Structures are given as C-alpha cells and as structure tokens.
Short mmCIF file of C-alpha atoms and ligand atoms in Angstrom, two decimals:
data_model
loop_
_atom_site.label_atom_id
_atom_site.label_comp_id
_atom_site.label_asym_id
_atom_site.label_seq_id
_atom_site.Cartn_x
_atom_site.Cartn_y
_atom_site.Cartn_z
CA UNK K 187 28.63 31.15 -23.23
CA UNK K 188 30.31 29.51 -20.25
CA UNK K 189 31.47 25.96 -19.56
CA UNK K 190 29.89 24.45 -16.45
CA UNK K 191 31.11 21.25 -14.81
CA UNK K 192 29.37 19.22 -12.14
CA UNK K 193 32.06 17.14 -10.48
CA UNK K 194 30.67 13.63 -10.02
CA UNK K 195 33.85 12.54 -8.21
CA UNK K 196 37.27 14.16 -7.95
CA UNK K 197 38.13 12.64 -11.32
CA UNK K 198 35.04 12.75 -13.50
CA UNK K 199 32.15 15.08 -14.18
CA UNK K 200 29.50 16.38 -16.54
CA UNK K 201 30.51 19.43 -18.57
CA UNK K 202 28.06 21.52 -20.58
CA UNK K 203 28.35 24.68 -22.63
CA UNK K 204 25.64 27.07 -21.52
CA UNK K 205 24.23 30.54 -21.20
CA UNK K 206 23.95 31.63 -17.60
CA UNK K 207 20.32 32.65 -17.07
CA UNK K 208 20.21 33.31 -13.32
CA UNK K 209 22.49 32.91 -10.32
CA UNK K 210 21.29 33.72 -6.81
CA UNK K 211 22.32 32.94 -3.30
CA UNK K 212 19.36 31.91 -1.16
CA UNK K 213 19.46 31.43 2.60
CA UNK K 214 20.38 27.78 2.00
CA UNK K 215 22.30 27.43 -1.24
CA UNK K 216 23.45 28.85 -4.55
CA UNK K 217 20.75 28.47 -7.19
CA UNK K 218 21.92 28.49 -10.78
CA UNK K 219 19.85 28.31 -13.96
CA UNK K 220 21.70 27.52 -17.19
CA UNK K 221 20.40 27.27 -20.72
CA UNK K 222 22.14 24.53 -22.68
CA UNK K 223 21.81 23.44 -26.32
CA UNK K 224 21.27 19.73 -25.57
CA UNK K 225 19.40 19.68 -22.26
CA UNK K 226 17.48 22.95 -22.35
CA UNK K 227 17.33 24.80 -19.06
CA UNK K 228 19.13 23.19 -16.11
CA UNK K 229 18.51 23.79 -12.41
CA UNK K 230 21.66 23.51 -10.33
CA UNK K 231 21.85 23.75 -6.54
CA UNK K 232 25.26 24.25 -4.93
CA UNK K 233 26.92 22.97 -8.10
CA UNK K 234 24.78 19.82 -8.41
CA UNK K 235 22.37 19.31 -11.31
CA UNK K 236 18.84 18.79 -9.99
CA UNK K 237 16.83 18.72 -13.16
CA UNK K 238 16.89 19.64 -16.85
CA UNK K 239 14.07 20.35 -19.27
CA UNK K 240 15.20 17.51 -21.54
CA UNK K 241 15.44 14.55 -19.15
CA UNK K 242 13.44 15.58 -16.06
CA UNK K 243 10.50 13.35 -17.02
CA UNK K 244 12.58 10.20 -16.49
CA UNK K 245 13.47 10.97 -12.89
CA UNK K 246 10.10 12.44 -11.91
CA UNK K 247 8.02 9.66 -13.47
CA UNK K 248 10.17 6.93 -11.99
CA UNK K 249 10.19 8.55 -8.55
CA UNK K 250 6.43 9.06 -8.36
CA UNK K 251 4.57 6.37 -10.30
CA UNK K 252 5.72 3.01 -8.92
CA UNK K 253 4.65 3.86 -5.34
CA UNK K 254 1.39 5.46 -6.45
CA UNK K 255 0.51 2.49 -8.64
CA UNK K 256 1.29 -0.03 -5.89
CA UNK K 257 -0.89 1.73 -3.33
CA UNK K 258 -4.51 0.49 -3.46
CA UNK K 259 -5.94 4.02 -3.47
CA UNK K 260 -3.50 6.90 -2.87
CA UNK K 261 -5.32 10.00 -1.66
CA UNK K 262 -2.85 11.93 0.50
CA UNK K 263 0.71 12.29 -0.71
CA UNK K 264 3.69 14.12 0.78
CA UNK K 265 6.75 15.24 -1.19
CA UNK K 266 9.84 16.25 0.78
CA UNK K 267 12.12 18.48 -1.31
CA UNK K 268 11.05 18.60 -4.95
CA UNK K 269 10.49 22.38 -5.05
CA UNK K 270 10.78 22.37 -8.85
CA UNK K 271 7.34 20.72 -8.94
CA UNK K 272 8.10 17.82 -11.32
CA UNK K 273 7.15 15.15 -8.80
CA UNK K 274 3.94 16.97 -7.88
CA UNK K 275 3.00 17.13 -11.58
CA UNK K 276 3.38 13.35 -11.89
CA UNK K 277 1.47 12.61 -8.66
CA UNK K 278 -1.53 14.53 -9.92
CA UNK K 279 -1.83 12.17 -12.90
CA UNK K 280 -3.36 9.67 -10.44
CA UNK K 281 -7.10 10.36 -10.26
CA UNK K 282 -7.52 9.09 -6.67
CA UNK K 283 -5.14 11.76 -5.28
CA UNK K 284 -7.03 14.41 -3.30
CA UNK K 285 -4.26 16.19 -1.44
CA UNK K 286 -0.54 16.75 -2.10
CA UNK K 287 1.67 18.37 0.52
CA UNK K 288 5.00 19.70 -0.73
CA UNK K 289 7.53 20.39 1.99
CA UNK K 290 10.44 22.36 0.55
CA UNK K 291 12.96 24.10 2.78
CA UNK K 292 14.00 26.74 0.25
CA UNK K 293 11.22 28.96 -1.10
CA UNK K 294 13.64 30.43 -3.65
CA UNK K 295 13.74 27.08 -5.45
CA UNK K 296 9.98 27.29 -6.01
CA UNK K 297 10.19 30.91 -7.16
CA UNK K 298 12.96 30.08 -9.64
CA UNK K 299 11.14 26.95 -10.89
CA UNK K 300 7.92 28.89 -11.51
CA UNK K 301 9.78 31.58 -13.42
CA UNK K 302 12.23 29.50 -15.50
CA UNK K 303 10.77 25.98 -15.60
CA UNK K 304 7.04 26.42 -16.30
CA UNK K 305 6.55 22.94 -17.80
CA UNK K 306 8.01 21.31 -14.69
CA UNK K 307 6.33 23.51 -12.09
CA UNK K 308 2.96 23.80 -13.88
CA UNK K 309 0.93 21.98 -11.21
CA UNK K 310 2.31 23.69 -8.12
CA UNK K 311 -0.73 25.98 -7.90
CA UNK K 312 -3.27 23.19 -8.40
CA UNK K 313 -5.93 23.46 -5.66
CA UNK K 314 -5.04 19.97 -4.39
CA UNK K 315 -1.47 21.12 -3.63
CA UNK K 316 -0.43 22.76 -0.36
CA UNK K 317 3.10 24.11 -0.09
CA UNK K 318 4.96 24.19 3.22
CA UNK K 319 8.25 26.09 3.42
CA UNK K 320 9.79 24.02 6.18
CA UNK K 321 12.54 21.60 7.05
CA UNK K 322 11.27 18.11 6.07
CA UNK K 323 12.70 16.51 9.18
CA UNK K 324 10.83 18.91 11.48
CA UNK K 325 7.67 18.88 9.37
CA UNK K 326 7.26 15.12 9.87
CA UNK K 327 7.32 15.51 13.65
CA UNK K 328 3.77 16.90 13.51
CA UNK K 329 2.31 14.37 11.06
CA UNK K 330 1.38 10.95 12.37
CA UNK K 331 -0.61 8.34 10.45
CA UNK K 332 -1.68 10.75 7.73
CA UNK K 333 -0.14 9.98 4.34
CA UNK K 334 -0.68 7.16 1.87
CA UNK K 335 2.55 7.84 0.03
CA UNK K 336 5.63 9.82 1.12
CA UNK K 337 8.17 10.70 -1.57
CA UNK K 338 11.69 11.92 -0.83
CA UNK K 339 12.72 14.11 -3.73
CA UNK K 340 15.82 15.33 -1.99
CA UNK K 341 19.13 16.62 -3.17
CA UNK K 342 22.26 14.51 -2.62
CA UNK K 343 23.12 13.43 0.95
CA UNK K 344 25.57 16.21 1.66
CA UNK K 345 25.03 19.18 3.97
CA UNK K 346 21.41 19.80 4.97
CA UNK K 347 20.09 16.75 3.07
CA UNK K 348 22.33 14.25 4.89
CA UNK K 349 19.82 13.73 7.68
CA UNK K 350 17.19 12.64 5.11
CA UNK K 351 19.19 9.46 4.42
CA UNK K 352 19.38 8.21 8.02
CA UNK K 353 17.33 5.81 10.14
CA UNK K 354 15.78 8.40 12.52
CA UNK K 355 14.35 10.25 9.55
CA UNK K 356 12.92 7.06 8.00
CA UNK K 357 11.33 6.27 11.39
CA UNK K 358 9.50 9.59 11.18
CA UNK K 359 8.44 8.85 7.62
CA UNK K 360 7.07 5.49 8.77
CA UNK K 361 5.10 7.13 11.57
CA UNK K 362 3.60 9.63 9.13
CA UNK K 363 2.10 6.84 7.00
CA UNK K 364 -1.37 5.42 7.48
CA UNK K 365 -2.43 1.82 6.75
CA UNK K 366 -1.13 0.58 3.38
CA UNK K 367 1.37 3.47 3.36
CA UNK K 368 4.39 3.38 1.05
CA UNK K 369 7.50 5.52 0.94
CA UNK K 370 9.96 6.00 -1.89
CA UNK K 371 13.26 7.86 -1.95
CA UNK K 372 15.80 8.82 -4.57
CA UNK K 373 18.92 6.96 -3.43
CA UNK K 374 21.80 8.02 -5.69
CA UNK K 375 23.98 6.14 -8.17
CA UNK K 376 25.12 2.57 -7.52
CA UNK K 377 28.04 3.19 -9.87
CA UNK K 378 29.61 6.40 -8.58
CA UNK K 379 27.99 6.76 -5.17
CA UNK K 380 27.96 3.19 -3.89
CA UNK K 381 28.53 4.35 -0.31
CA UNK K 382 25.40 6.56 -0.30
CA UNK K 383 23.35 4.05 -2.27
CA UNK K 384 24.18 1.10 -0.02
CA UNK K 385 23.89 3.30 3.08
CA UNK K 386 20.37 4.45 2.24
CA UNK K 387 19.27 0.84 1.56
CA UNK K 388 20.72 -0.30 4.88
CA UNK K 389 19.02 2.49 6.83
CA UNK K 390 15.65 1.97 5.14
CA UNK K 391 15.79 -1.79 5.81
CA UNK K 392 16.26 -1.10 9.53
CA UNK K 393 12.85 0.59 9.52
CA UNK K 394 10.56 -1.08 6.95
CA UNK K 395 9.57 -4.72 6.50
CA UNK K 396 9.39 -4.75 2.69
CA UNK K 397 12.05 -2.90 0.71
CA UNK K 398 12.82 -2.88 -3.01
CA UNK K 399 15.34 -1.07 -5.18
CA UNK K 400 14.83 -0.12 -8.81
CA UNK K 401 16.80 1.88 -11.38
CA UNK K 402 16.31 4.35 -14.18
CA UNK K 403 18.62 5.93 -16.71
CA UNK K 404 18.92 9.68 -16.05
CA UNK K 405 21.55 11.12 -18.45
CA UNK K 406 22.45 14.21 -16.41
CA UNK K 407 22.87 12.46 -13.03
CA UNK K 408 26.21 10.95 -12.00
CA UNK K 409 26.98 7.93 -14.23
CA UNK K 410 23.42 8.02 -15.62
CA UNK K 411 22.39 4.97 -13.57
CA UNK K 412 20.09 6.22 -10.83
CA UNK K 413 18.43 4.35 -7.98
CA UNK K 414 15.17 4.59 -6.09
CA UNK K 415 14.29 2.69 -2.92
CA UNK K 416 10.66 1.90 -2.14
CA UNK K 417 9.42 0.53 1.18
CA UNK K 418 6.31 -0.40 3.11
CA UNK K 419 5.30 -2.29 6.22
CA UNK K 420 1.96 -3.27 4.73
CA UNK K 421 2.46 -3.89 1.04
CA UNK K 422 4.76 -6.30 -0.74
CA UNK K 423 6.38 -3.58 -2.80
CA UNK K 424 8.08 -6.11 -5.07
CA UNK K 425 4.80 -7.55 -6.30
CA UNK K 426 4.39 -5.74 -9.61
CA UNK K 427 1.39 -7.84 -10.59
CA UNK K 428 -0.69 -5.44 -8.52
CA UNK K 429 -2.74 -2.68 -10.18
CA UNK K 430 -1.13 -3.08 -13.61
CA UNK K 431 -4.21 -1.75 -15.37
CA UNK K 432 -3.57 1.64 -13.71
CA UNK K 433 -0.18 1.96 -15.44
CA UNK K 434 -1.80 1.87 -18.89
CA UNK K 435 -4.02 4.81 -17.98
CA UNK K 436 -1.08 7.11 -17.19
CA UNK K 437 0.20 9.55 -19.78
CA UNK K 438 3.96 9.11 -19.42
CA UNK K 439 7.10 9.10 -21.57
CA UNK K 440 9.39 6.69 -19.68
CA UNK K 441 7.41 4.69 -17.13
CA UNK K 442 5.22 2.07 -18.83
CA UNK K 443 3.74 -1.39 -18.26
CA UNK K 444 6.89 -3.23 -19.38
CA UNK K 445 9.08 -1.19 -17.06
CA UNK K 446 6.63 -1.74 -14.20
CA UNK K 447 6.51 -5.49 -14.85
CA UNK K 448 10.28 -5.85 -14.47
CA UNK K 449 10.86 -2.91 -12.13
CA UNK K 450 13.03 -4.92 -9.77
CA UNK K 451 15.23 -6.58 -12.38
CA UNK K 452 18.65 -5.44 -11.22
CA UNK K 453 22.09 -5.92 -12.77
CA UNK K 454 24.18 -8.53 -10.99
CA UNK K 455 26.64 -6.01 -9.51
CA UNK K 456 23.81 -3.97 -7.99
CA UNK K 457 22.36 -7.14 -6.41
CA UNK K 458 25.80 -7.83 -4.95
CA UNK K 459 26.00 -4.35 -3.41
CA UNK K 460 22.58 -4.83 -1.81
CA UNK K 461 23.45 -8.32 -0.54
CA UNK K 462 26.46 -7.08 1.36
CA UNK K 463 24.73 -3.94 2.73
N1 SPD N 99 22.40 14.35 -8.14
C1 SPD N 99 21.10 14.81 -8.30
C2 SPD N 99 20.12 14.21 -7.40
C3 SPD N 99 18.91 15.07 -7.39
C4 SPD N 99 17.71 14.44 -6.90
N2 SPD N 99 16.61 15.36 -6.73
C5 SPD N 99 16.34 16.19 -7.80
C6 SPD N 99 15.14 17.05 -7.60
C7 SPD N 99 14.35 17.16 -8.84
N3 SPD N 99 12.99 17.27 -8.57
#
C-alpha cells in the first residue's frame, strides 16, 4: 500500500491509501491508476484525480445531462477530453443522439480506461461513437456549424488544457455549433479555484448570449463543490421548465427532476463571485 496525495492548494489536499495498479508516462502526461478501499479505482493524470469508480457518476451525469435535456433534439454531440468514456456513456442514454465524436489528445488515457475502468468506458466502442486522437483546439478548426451539443470534459486549466478555458477557444466552440446549439464545460471549484472558476465564466460570457452556472458535489474533486458552465446563443439555458419529461426517462443516480428544476440555485457566495466577474 502507498499513500497518495493530490494537492488541492499548497496547504490542503486529498490523501488516500491505495494499491498502485499502473503507472505510465505517455507523450503528454503521467497516467496513474490506484485501487483504493473507499473510492475503488482512481484515474490520476499528472497528479490530479480525474475520476474514481465510486463517484464518477456524479460528475459525468451532471456534465452531460443538463445540456442534452435542454436541447430540443440532440443528434450530434462532441466531447473534448473525456477519454475515460464516462461522458460518452451518459450522452448515449439520450435516444435522439445519432453521433458522438470524442476528441481526446492522449490515446493512452483511452487504452488505460478500457483496461482498468470497464464500467466507465463501456460505451466507447458503440457504433455511434467516433474517436479522434487530436488536440481539441485544432480539431474544432475544421468543424463549423455541425454539433448540437459540445461538452468540455477537460482536465484542470494548467499546461495543455489552459487554452481550453480562454475566449478564442470558446469562439471556435460557438462556430462548431448548429442552430439551437449548446455548450457546457467543467469549470472547477468556486471554493478552492475561484480564479479559474470566475475566469472561465468571464471568458464564456464574452462569447455566448445566455450563460448559466450550476454545481454538483463531487467528493474527490478539490473542496467537493464543483462547477459547470452552460451556454447558448439560441436557447435560454436557465429555463429548466423545458423538456422536463425527458429527465424522468433517464436512468441516473444523481441527476433527477428535482435537481434539474433548481439547477441554477446557487449559494450566495457563488452568486457574488459571478456578479463581480
Ligand atoms: N480536478 C479534476 C477535474 C477533472 C475534470 N475532468 C475529469 C475527466 C473525467 N471524465
């Protein structure tokens, strides 16, 4: 057994006792798989926890479903990042979806996910899924007016992922959407990463007319309080009276009709952060 710590800041972190299952260095990052008593297997990239068998459903459901439910009829969906496959699995719960493109820069993440995280990656080989091993920023250059929903399932905004949290990237996302298109991004913790959280909101608002922020509780992410930012030029993304009947048809463990109904209920301090952004 080893002790592993993800440092959330210089002063606080998440420490778990674990068996080391696999450690490899890919072209882009160190990929580590741990097996822990409480969270099951954990996928860690460059020292940062990406997903765990125990709580992955919370993040993946909350990242995928709100945007897919709000869209009148999502058929073509793009995921940038998300090589573990959890977001793809959730997207395919929506019967209208015909095509999912997954753009992941690091093929090793997919290989590791398929070997060690079969319940998360189980839909990656579905015939509706096409995998592109490419840089998300470059990939979008070629796609104009194609997607109904674009989902940023990125790692934290450090190193190669930093560009995915900036205005020029969101402009490309916007151009890749067709009419009624919606985008959603994971946007870090308002508690421990206020700078990144507020920064992403500011950049997204420069590009899209309608923007909303919602939260979920993800135990293994910094502070546990995690944010998602959803945006569209066509759809009032804060109107959660739309398509509520579709939520009831989804087989989920966290996302549900009550959560959808009050998706944008934010704690006062989070509202304050957004107001001054
Ligand atoms: N600090 C962790 C943020 C990770 C967000 N992406 C995770 C990818 C899981 N599909």
